[in-house]
Amino acid sequence: MKKGIPRAAARGLLRALGMSDGDLDKPLIAVANSFNTIVPGHMHLNKLVAEVKKGIDEAGGVAYEFGVPGICDGIAMGLDSMRYSLPSREIVADTVEAMVEAHVADGWVGVTNCDKITPGMLMACGRLNIPCVLLTGGPMMPGVYKDRKLDVISIFEAVGELKAGKITEEDFGEIERRACPGPGSCSGLFTANTMACLTEALGLSISGCATSHAISKEKLDIARRTGALAVELVLKDRKPKDFVTRDSFENALRVDNAIGGSTNTCLHLMAIAKEFGVPLELGMFDKISKDTKHIVALKPGGEHFMVDLDRAGGIPAVLSRMSSELKEAGTAEGRSILEVARASTVMDASVIRELKQAYHEEGGIAVLWGNLAEEGCVVKQSAVSPAMRKFEGPAKVFDDEKSATDSMLSGRIRPGDAVVVRYQGPKGAPGMPEMLGLTAILAGLGLTESVALITDGRYSGGTRGLSIGHICPEAYVGGAIAALRNKDIVRIDLDAREIEVLLSQKEIKSRLKERKLPRVKVTGYLRRYRDQVGSASKGAVMEPETET
């Protein structure tokens, strides 16, 4: 872009930015900045970007910065606007592709933090395959009320607690005010922080980045080092596909299961792997889960927070605990994952347990199959009580989230019910919205150990209880979940990995012929998304109508 007489106009425009003759000979590093002032996880990113750019300059590069959109799932939750959250992952990947490719960057840094932004940037890493490294913005500190640590899930669950008379209106107000005290991604192991951990496990961020908190001095230092590393990667011509391999993804899956990460990783890792040209099937999540011990229990499945994991040594310490199970794979820093593991130490064994003292003998995620989910579905089994690992009960069926929520709050959901919320899949909603509100209200009402939730949509990483999502095929395309009626008996067995409705195939097919699709107004981007998005069992990625 910068060489030769024909490129004089381009150089002239770069000079308008303040570039000198010397700058034109330096590596050009794009900085994808997802800063905005509506998402708490992103409101501090400009400070981190300033340090990234210092690092780039000190290492002999020149930075240009551009904006990337970011949606706060917690703010959009329960509204029609939540339909935009998962689809925004594709917008993030496309934005990075357009801005980096159009301006011919030599390398790039992704500064990110929340649920769909980090996966979108990771997809861009594989798609572009030029030198790059990510900086995740870090978790929020937990809030405190009456000596109880709080996070955003505490607010969602307080809705049900207030309805059940477990807390006062004064308590409710104080929980709302205190749960989210400042910048950062929500403070438990929800989707944003899970993806930060997996970015580090894939080798695409600096060691320690995932758990260093948003307000910490360490995060500023990591930001500066990240900028310098981006220049180093350009000078050495080290591209993501040079070190991110199938073994890298298997290591990430193992870490995901060991720490009890979000079920949303089943969507995101498959979408990211596709961009890297690595085949990754839904069944692999379950295969690895079965021989991975669950050794970290953070909120919502445990009592610890991200700050506890950081003080215990972060992801490097988790890797050290699991070193015998990991495969050799590289990192952007140049060290292998096994070298990172061997150089690390667990600082608190109560947070990162020894394998022989694991919380569970299997990992955090389970994939279930059966006549209700022929292409599979997922559950965060590490957040399910032992009493609910086997379940059988009558269905209460809803075609939208609001109806299910109203039914819960009015007391019409009883112990033993299987609450089914359908037409919430990638095509059906469209956009596959998270339904944290439902799961949190259920928890607040004290029904997580007696009621099952089933959907072709998805749940937040903050979900606990027998909450089964990603039912595939989804109702919109004629999946068996569309045939369910009230009082049909649903049977679930986590140990056998089975989910079924006690109906014959003949009856299911007969009912599907009679189904009527809910009328949902869809325009603009969501219309295009519905037309092109694929099954959640394959990552809910958008596919072109024809390959060229």
XYZ file of C-alpha atoms in Angstrom:
548
model
C 0.000 0.000 0.000
C 2.865 2.383 0.787
C 5.466 1.667 -1.901
C 6.082 3.017 -5.395
C 4.948 5.974 -7.502
C 1.416 4.589 -8.111
C 0.802 4.643 -4.337
C 1.612 8.352 -3.909
C -2.014 9.310 -3.239
C -2.289 6.710 -0.499
C 0.887 8.032 1.082
C -0.438 11.566 0.848
C -3.571 10.575 2.741
C -1.477 8.807 5.387
C 0.598 11.960 5.780
C -2.630 13.814 6.544
C -2.827 11.601 9.632
C 0.569 12.879 10.739
C 2.759 10.084 9.398
C 6.353 10.988 8.528
C 8.697 9.477 5.945
C 10.077 7.243 8.681
C 6.597 6.109 9.735
C 5.820 4.975 6.195
C 8.603 2.394 6.467
C 7.299 0.937 9.757
C 4.893 -1.985 10.236
C 1.303 -0.724 10.099
C -0.716 -2.207 12.972
C -4.508 -1.920 13.054
C -6.136 -1.668 16.480
C -9.727 -2.910 16.563
C -11.218 -1.051 19.531
C -14.644 -2.109 20.811
C -14.849 0.824 23.251
C -18.271 2.341 23.844
C -20.099 4.054 26.679
C -23.090 1.698 26.978
C -21.318 -1.567 27.853
C -19.600 -1.696 31.289
C -17.155 -4.272 29.952
C -16.022 -1.815 27.288
C -16.200 1.615 28.870
C -12.542 1.510 29.951
C -11.062 0.133 26.733
C -9.811 3.505 25.476
C -7.348 3.532 28.384
C -6.108 0.095 27.383
C -5.909 1.058 23.716
C -3.699 4.027 24.645
C -1.262 1.550 26.235
C -1.490 -0.808 23.244
C -0.547 2.059 20.938
C 2.377 2.997 23.194
C 3.603 -0.574 22.935
C 3.277 -0.521 19.150
C 5.197 2.756 18.929
C 7.967 1.609 21.272
C 8.414 -1.593 19.260
C 8.822 0.313 16.007
C 5.333 0.162 14.536
C 2.627 2.654 13.605
C -0.949 2.161 14.765
C -4.269 3.053 13.245
C -7.413 2.577 15.283
C -10.994 1.813 14.322
C -14.211 1.098 16.164
C -16.003 -2.219 16.532
C -19.607 -2.538 17.791
C -20.423 -4.198 21.087
C -23.750 -5.220 22.622
C -24.377 -5.668 26.358
C -26.397 -8.841 26.790
C -27.354 -7.870 30.330
C -29.022 -4.663 29.152
C -30.733 -6.312 26.154
C -31.802 -9.437 28.098
C -35.506 -10.226 27.963
C -36.228 -7.671 25.221
C -36.661 -8.114 21.471
C -33.308 -6.334 21.151
C -31.630 -9.462 22.544
C -32.156 -11.003 19.114
C -29.260 -8.867 17.866
C -26.685 -10.214 20.292
C -25.512 -13.457 18.659
C -25.850 -12.047 15.114
C -23.529 -9.203 16.141
C -20.709 -11.769 16.347
C -20.739 -11.940 12.540
C -20.796 -8.131 12.284
C -17.686 -7.920 14.489
C -15.805 -10.448 12.357
C -16.871 -8.703 9.162
C -15.947 -5.256 10.518
C -12.430 -6.380 11.415
C -12.039 -8.054 8.035
C -13.189 -4.949 6.150
C -11.078 -2.426 8.081
C -7.897 -4.511 8.223
C -8.035 -5.738 4.632
C -9.158 -2.446 3.064
C -6.340 -0.521 4.733
C -3.753 -3.249 4.201
C -2.521 -3.582 7.763
C 0.621 -5.626 8.358
C -0.865 -6.895 11.622
C -3.628 -6.099 14.077
C -4.617 -6.079 17.738
C -8.167 -6.814 18.861
C -9.173 -4.981 22.056
C -12.315 -6.700 23.237
C -14.150 -7.996 26.270
C -17.757 -9.155 26.064
C -19.799 -12.096 24.888
C -19.955 -11.832 21.083
C -17.134 -9.356 20.514
C -14.326 -11.671 21.592
C -15.619 -14.629 19.510
C -16.091 -12.327 16.509
C -12.507 -11.110 16.773
C -11.234 -14.668 17.162
C -13.125 -15.591 13.985
C -11.347 -12.707 12.250
C -7.973 -14.016 13.475
C -8.448 -17.221 11.517
C -10.195 -15.647 8.541
C -7.526 -13.008 7.869
C -4.520 -15.042 9.038
C -2.143 -12.114 9.342
C -0.057 -11.464 12.481
C -2.406 -10.586 15.352
C -3.007 -10.843 19.087
C -6.017 -10.071 21.278
C -6.307 -8.083 24.492
C -9.360 -8.958 26.569
C -10.389 -6.056 28.797
C -10.698 -7.937 32.079
C -13.415 -8.784 34.605
C -15.360 -6.414 36.818
C -14.770 -6.599 40.557
C -17.687 -8.150 42.479
C -20.054 -5.911 44.408
C -20.804 -6.400 48.111
C -23.975 -6.133 50.200
C -24.374 -7.411 53.766
C -21.031 -9.270 53.505
C -22.275 -11.101 50.393
C -20.355 -10.782 47.123
C -22.578 -9.856 44.189
C -22.569 -9.904 40.404
C -25.133 -9.061 37.732
C -26.723 -12.511 38.156
C -27.489 -11.513 41.746
C -29.812 -8.834 40.364
C -31.584 -11.207 37.982
C -32.073 -13.761 40.761
C -33.256 -11.052 43.150
C -36.353 -10.635 40.953
C -37.439 -14.160 41.879
C -36.283 -13.772 45.483
C -38.424 -10.667 45.920
C -41.426 -12.431 44.397
C -40.889 -15.381 46.736
C -40.619 -13.095 49.781
C -37.008 -14.086 50.479
C -35.753 -10.482 50.432
C -37.288 -7.082 51.124
C -37.777 -4.282 48.615
C -34.947 -2.438 50.385
C -32.645 -5.437 49.867
C -33.699 -5.607 46.235
C -32.812 -1.974 45.646
C -29.438 -2.271 47.365
C -28.534 -5.395 45.381
C -29.362 -3.535 42.159
C -27.220 -0.568 43.198
C -24.209 -2.513 44.447
C -23.870 -5.584 42.188
C -21.959 -3.903 39.348
C -19.443 -1.501 40.910
C -17.441 -0.446 37.841
C -15.725 -1.331 34.551
C -15.203 -4.859 33.303
C -16.973 -7.942 32.084
C -19.417 -9.408 34.609
C -17.458 -10.835 37.522
C -18.356 -14.544 37.400
C -17.456 -17.199 34.848
C -20.112 -16.195 32.371
C -19.660 -16.177 28.581
C -17.438 -13.088 28.342
C -14.912 -14.317 30.877
C -15.107 -17.883 29.590
C -14.159 -16.668 26.114
C -11.318 -14.581 27.570
C -10.005 -17.737 29.256
C -10.280 -19.706 26.024
C -8.540 -16.940 24.049
C -5.602 -17.392 26.385
C -5.815 -21.194 26.138
C -5.740 -20.912 22.331
C -2.531 -18.893 22.631
C -4.015 -15.711 21.143
C -3.558 -13.438 24.163
C -0.682 -12.879 26.579
C -0.492 -15.257 29.563
C -2.470 -13.896 32.497
C -4.594 -11.622 30.314
C -7.915 -13.401 30.838
C -8.130 -12.926 34.607
C -6.255 -9.652 35.109
C -9.031 -7.284 36.132
C -10.254 -4.234 34.254
C -9.071 -1.752 36.873
C -5.711 -3.379 37.616
C -2.252 -1.989 36.910
C -1.382 -5.433 35.576
C -3.981 -5.001 32.801
C -2.344 -1.761 31.682
C 1.029 -3.508 31.574
C -0.413 -6.416 29.567
C -1.968 -3.909 27.144
C 1.397 -2.292 26.469
C 3.084 -5.660 26.014
C 0.298 -6.719 23.659
C 1.023 -3.776 21.355
C 4.708 -4.600 21.294
C 3.967 -8.270 20.643
C 1.876 -7.377 17.589
C 4.897 -5.647 16.006
C 7.142 -8.586 16.898
C 4.708 -10.996 15.225
C 4.798 -8.885 12.035
C 8.596 -8.710 11.987
C 8.794 -12.495 12.464
C 5.886 -13.077 10.062
C 4.106 -15.330 12.582
C 0.471 -15.805 11.647
C -2.302 -17.362 13.779
C -2.561 -20.500 11.668
C 1.164 -21.072 12.241
C 0.469 -21.999 15.863
C -3.301 -22.389 16.361
C -4.054 -25.983 15.351
C -6.611 -28.673 16.092
C -4.551 -29.484 19.203
C -5.030 -25.849 20.294
C -8.800 -26.214 20.031
C -8.774 -29.500 21.929
C -6.743 -27.834 24.684
C -9.270 -24.984 24.787
C -12.138 -27.479 25.028
C -10.387 -29.205 27.906
C -9.826 -25.925 29.760
C -13.456 -24.983 29.112
C -14.650 -28.193 30.761
C -12.152 -28.005 33.618
C -13.292 -24.532 34.662
C -17.029 -25.117 34.055
C -17.367 -22.530 31.281
C -20.443 -21.245 29.488
C -22.451 -23.443 27.118
C -22.162 -20.600 24.590
C -18.659 -21.870 23.880
C -20.334 -24.696 21.963
C -21.452 -22.070 19.466
C -18.371 -19.899 19.473
C -15.547 -22.436 19.365
C -17.123 -24.212 16.401
C -17.514 -20.903 14.554
C -13.907 -19.910 15.347
C -12.541 -23.325 14.381
C -14.338 -23.094 11.035
C -12.467 -19.874 10.250
C -9.199 -21.628 11.111
C -10.080 -24.534 8.819
C -10.287 -26.936 11.758
C -13.221 -29.400 11.773
C -14.866 -29.302 15.210
C -18.024 -31.232 15.948
C -20.501 -30.804 18.796
C -19.797 -34.357 19.947
C -16.164 -33.412 20.637
C -17.284 -31.172 23.518
C -18.875 -34.179 25.196
C -16.038 -36.567 24.355
C -13.502 -34.285 26.033
C -15.868 -33.535 28.920
C -16.091 -37.219 29.799
C -12.361 -37.474 30.484
C -11.756 -33.995 31.948
C -12.166 -33.309 35.644
C -13.985 -30.198 36.803
C -11.459 -28.440 39.055
C -12.617 -24.786 39.166
C -16.097 -23.758 40.361
C -16.790 -20.075 39.842
C -20.127 -18.268 39.835
C -22.763 -19.343 38.831
C -21.840 -23.000 39.464
C -19.665 -22.303 42.522
C -18.911 -19.694 45.147
C -15.737 -18.139 43.714
C -15.407 -15.140 41.395
C -12.941 -14.271 38.642
C -10.919 -12.255 41.164
C -10.374 -15.485 43.126
C -9.207 -17.329 40.017
C -6.791 -14.495 39.246
C -5.296 -14.585 42.745
C -4.951 -18.364 42.443
C -2.771 -17.987 39.351
C -5.276 -17.572 36.521
C -5.348 -19.692 33.386
C -1.583 -20.446 33.511
C -2.172 -22.105 36.896
C -5.134 -24.058 35.484
C -2.871 -25.223 32.652
C -0.252 -26.307 35.158
C -2.819 -28.437 36.960
C -3.812 -30.062 33.650
C -0.388 -30.311 32.005
C -0.479 -34.096 31.702
C -3.722 -33.873 29.688
C -2.764 -31.048 27.314
C -1.358 -31.340 23.817
C 1.662 -29.455 22.527
C 0.522 -26.235 20.850
C 2.046 -22.838 20.233
C 1.119 -19.327 21.382
C 1.491 -15.797 20.047
C 4.145 -15.208 22.719
C 6.366 -17.898 21.197
C 6.185 -20.289 24.135
C 4.207 -23.480 23.862
C 1.145 -24.039 26.032
C 3.038 -26.773 27.863
C 5.906 -24.356 28.577
C 3.371 -21.900 30.016
C 1.900 -24.693 32.139
C 5.273 -25.868 33.474
C 6.335 -22.329 34.369
C 3.173 -21.684 36.393
C 2.110 -22.453 39.949
C -1.257 -22.777 41.654
C -1.417 -20.175 44.422
C -4.677 -21.350 46.035
C -5.702 -25.012 45.870
C -9.149 -24.188 47.212
C -9.867 -22.307 43.968
C -7.970 -24.497 41.488
C -8.297 -27.959 42.955
C -5.969 -30.888 42.494
C -7.261 -33.485 40.019
C -7.776 -36.032 42.766
C -10.002 -33.554 44.631
C -12.040 -32.387 41.617
C -15.557 -31.028 42.089
C -16.782 -33.504 39.477
C -15.204 -36.406 37.628
C -16.500 -35.009 34.344
C -16.173 -31.569 32.794
C -18.645 -28.729 32.890
C -20.491 -29.307 29.609
C -22.629 -32.260 28.517
C -24.173 -32.855 25.098
C -27.478 -34.734 25.062
C -29.177 -36.571 22.212
C -32.607 -38.129 21.643
C -35.875 -37.792 19.774
C -36.243 -34.243 21.122
C -32.764 -33.250 19.908
C -31.609 -35.437 17.039
C -28.722 -33.055 16.273
C -27.900 -32.571 19.953
C -28.348 -29.995 22.718
C -26.165 -28.719 25.543
C -26.281 -28.242 29.306
C -23.854 -26.806 31.857
C -23.841 -29.958 33.963
C -21.406 -28.524 36.504
C -24.201 -26.148 37.589
C -26.843 -28.888 37.923
C -27.565 -30.369 41.358
C -27.162 -34.159 41.743
C -30.913 -34.447 42.396
C -31.669 -33.179 38.880
C -29.323 -35.357 36.846
C -32.314 -37.555 36.096
C -35.635 -35.875 35.461
C -39.086 -36.768 34.183
C -42.025 -34.410 34.135
C -44.867 -32.830 32.167
C -44.134 -30.135 29.594
C -45.430 -26.589 29.871
C -44.917 -25.170 26.410
C -44.397 -21.533 25.394
C -43.677 -19.977 22.012
C -42.011 -16.872 23.449
C -39.961 -15.879 26.485
C -42.409 -13.305 27.850
C -45.214 -15.861 28.228
C -42.900 -18.199 30.115
C -41.697 -15.358 32.361
C -45.238 -14.238 33.156
C -46.197 -17.823 33.982
C -43.263 -18.143 36.385
C -43.949 -14.874 38.173
C -47.652 -15.680 38.512
C -46.911 -19.001 40.210
C -48.146 -21.263 37.419
C -44.849 -23.174 37.178
C -44.718 -25.935 39.768
C -42.045 -28.375 40.979
C -41.678 -31.229 38.508
C -42.555 -29.169 35.420
C -40.491 -29.140 32.228
C -40.702 -25.567 30.928
C -40.253 -25.546 27.145
C -39.571 -22.262 25.306
C -39.366 -22.766 21.550
C -39.015 -20.750 18.335
C -35.978 -19.104 19.946
C -33.302 -20.645 17.695
C -30.981 -18.893 15.233
C -33.708 -18.777 12.570
C -36.778 -18.868 14.794
C -36.309 -15.823 17.016
C -34.307 -14.963 14.877
C -30.957 -14.518 16.594
C -31.062 -17.211 19.296
C -31.531 -14.874 22.295
C -30.150 -15.691 25.732
C -32.773 -16.245 28.404
C -30.955 -15.506 31.629
C -34.060 -13.831 33.007
C -35.955 -17.127 32.983
C -33.217 -19.152 34.633
C -32.491 -16.474 37.231
C -36.159 -16.035 38.175
C -36.430 -19.786 38.578
C -33.381 -19.725 40.856
C -34.815 -16.838 42.859
C -38.073 -18.738 43.303
C -36.120 -21.732 44.631
C -37.105 -24.048 41.757
C -33.707 -24.908 40.243
C -33.764 -28.326 41.919
C -37.257 -29.246 40.770
C -37.947 -27.650 37.368
C -36.245 -28.259 34.010
C -35.873 -25.560 31.330
C -35.612 -26.591 27.687
C -35.177 -24.327 24.668
C -33.937 -24.160 21.094
C -32.540 -20.778 22.115
C -29.652 -20.386 24.508
C -28.825 -19.395 28.057
C -26.344 -17.026 29.608
C -23.082 -18.286 30.987
C -24.597 -17.134 34.276
C -27.211 -19.880 34.167
C -27.523 -22.642 36.741
C -29.912 -25.555 37.157
C -31.178 -28.096 34.614
C -31.226 -25.577 31.773
C -30.906 -27.318 28.424
C -30.339 -25.148 25.369
C -29.444 -25.313 21.682
C -32.104 -27.977 20.963
C -31.424 -28.977 17.347
C -33.134 -29.085 14.938
C -34.886 -25.937 16.149
C -38.659 -25.518 16.059
C -38.596 -23.061 13.147
C -37.156 -25.667 10.751
C -39.434 -28.454 11.966
C -37.513 -29.923 14.878
C -39.381 -32.232 17.264
C -39.572 -29.466 19.888
C -42.229 -27.866 17.651
C -44.449 -30.930 18.191
C -44.549 -30.662 21.989
C -47.823 -29.938 23.765
C -48.665 -29.235 27.378
C -48.550 -32.337 29.584
C -46.320 -34.344 27.204
C -43.786 -36.198 29.361
C -40.160 -35.170 28.944
C -37.386 -37.417 30.199
C -33.776 -36.298 30.758
C -30.782 -38.380 31.854
C -27.490 -36.492 32.056
C -25.431 -39.596 32.802
C -26.836 -41.412 29.762
C -26.687 -38.153 27.732
C -30.326 -38.587 26.729
C -33.288 -36.261 26.244
C -36.615 -37.439 24.886
C -40.331 -36.812 24.796
C -42.459 -39.896 25.388
C -44.118 -39.806 21.993
C -43.849 -42.125 19.000
C -42.116 -40.901 15.857
C -45.438 -41.310 14.063
C -47.160 -38.947 16.515
C -44.321 -36.409 16.304
C -44.487 -36.360 12.490
C -48.261 -36.040 12.553
C -48.139 -33.058 14.918
C -45.402 -31.333 12.902
C -47.661 -31.334 9.844
C -50.178 -29.289 11.859
C -47.778 -26.742 13.340
C -48.200 -23.012 12.746
C -45.201 -20.681 12.854
C -45.497 -17.707 15.222
C -45.760 -14.382 13.402
C -42.564 -12.433 14.129
C -41.787 -9.194 12.318
C -38.268 -9.429 10.920
C -36.546 -6.676 8.931
C -33.060 -5.496 7.989
C -30.052 -7.386 9.248
C -32.117 -9.943 11.162
C -33.934 -10.883 7.960
C -30.610 -11.526 6.213
C -29.378 -13.401 9.262
C -32.451 -15.679 9.296
C -31.977 -16.421 5.598
C -28.307 -17.377 5.912
C -27.675 -18.691 9.437
C -27.097 -22.394 9.966
C -27.852 -24.770 12.816
C -26.665 -24.136 16.367
C -25.268 -27.676 16.249
C -22.664 -26.298 13.819
C -21.968 -22.989 15.540
C -24.846 -20.903 14.125
C -22.601 -19.437 11.427
C -23.857 -17.521 8.423
C -23.288 -19.319 5.167
C -23.396 -17.804 1.672
C -26.149 -19.131 -0.575
C -23.538 -20.396 -3.048
C -19.845 -21.075 -2.638
C -17.580 -19.236 -5.081
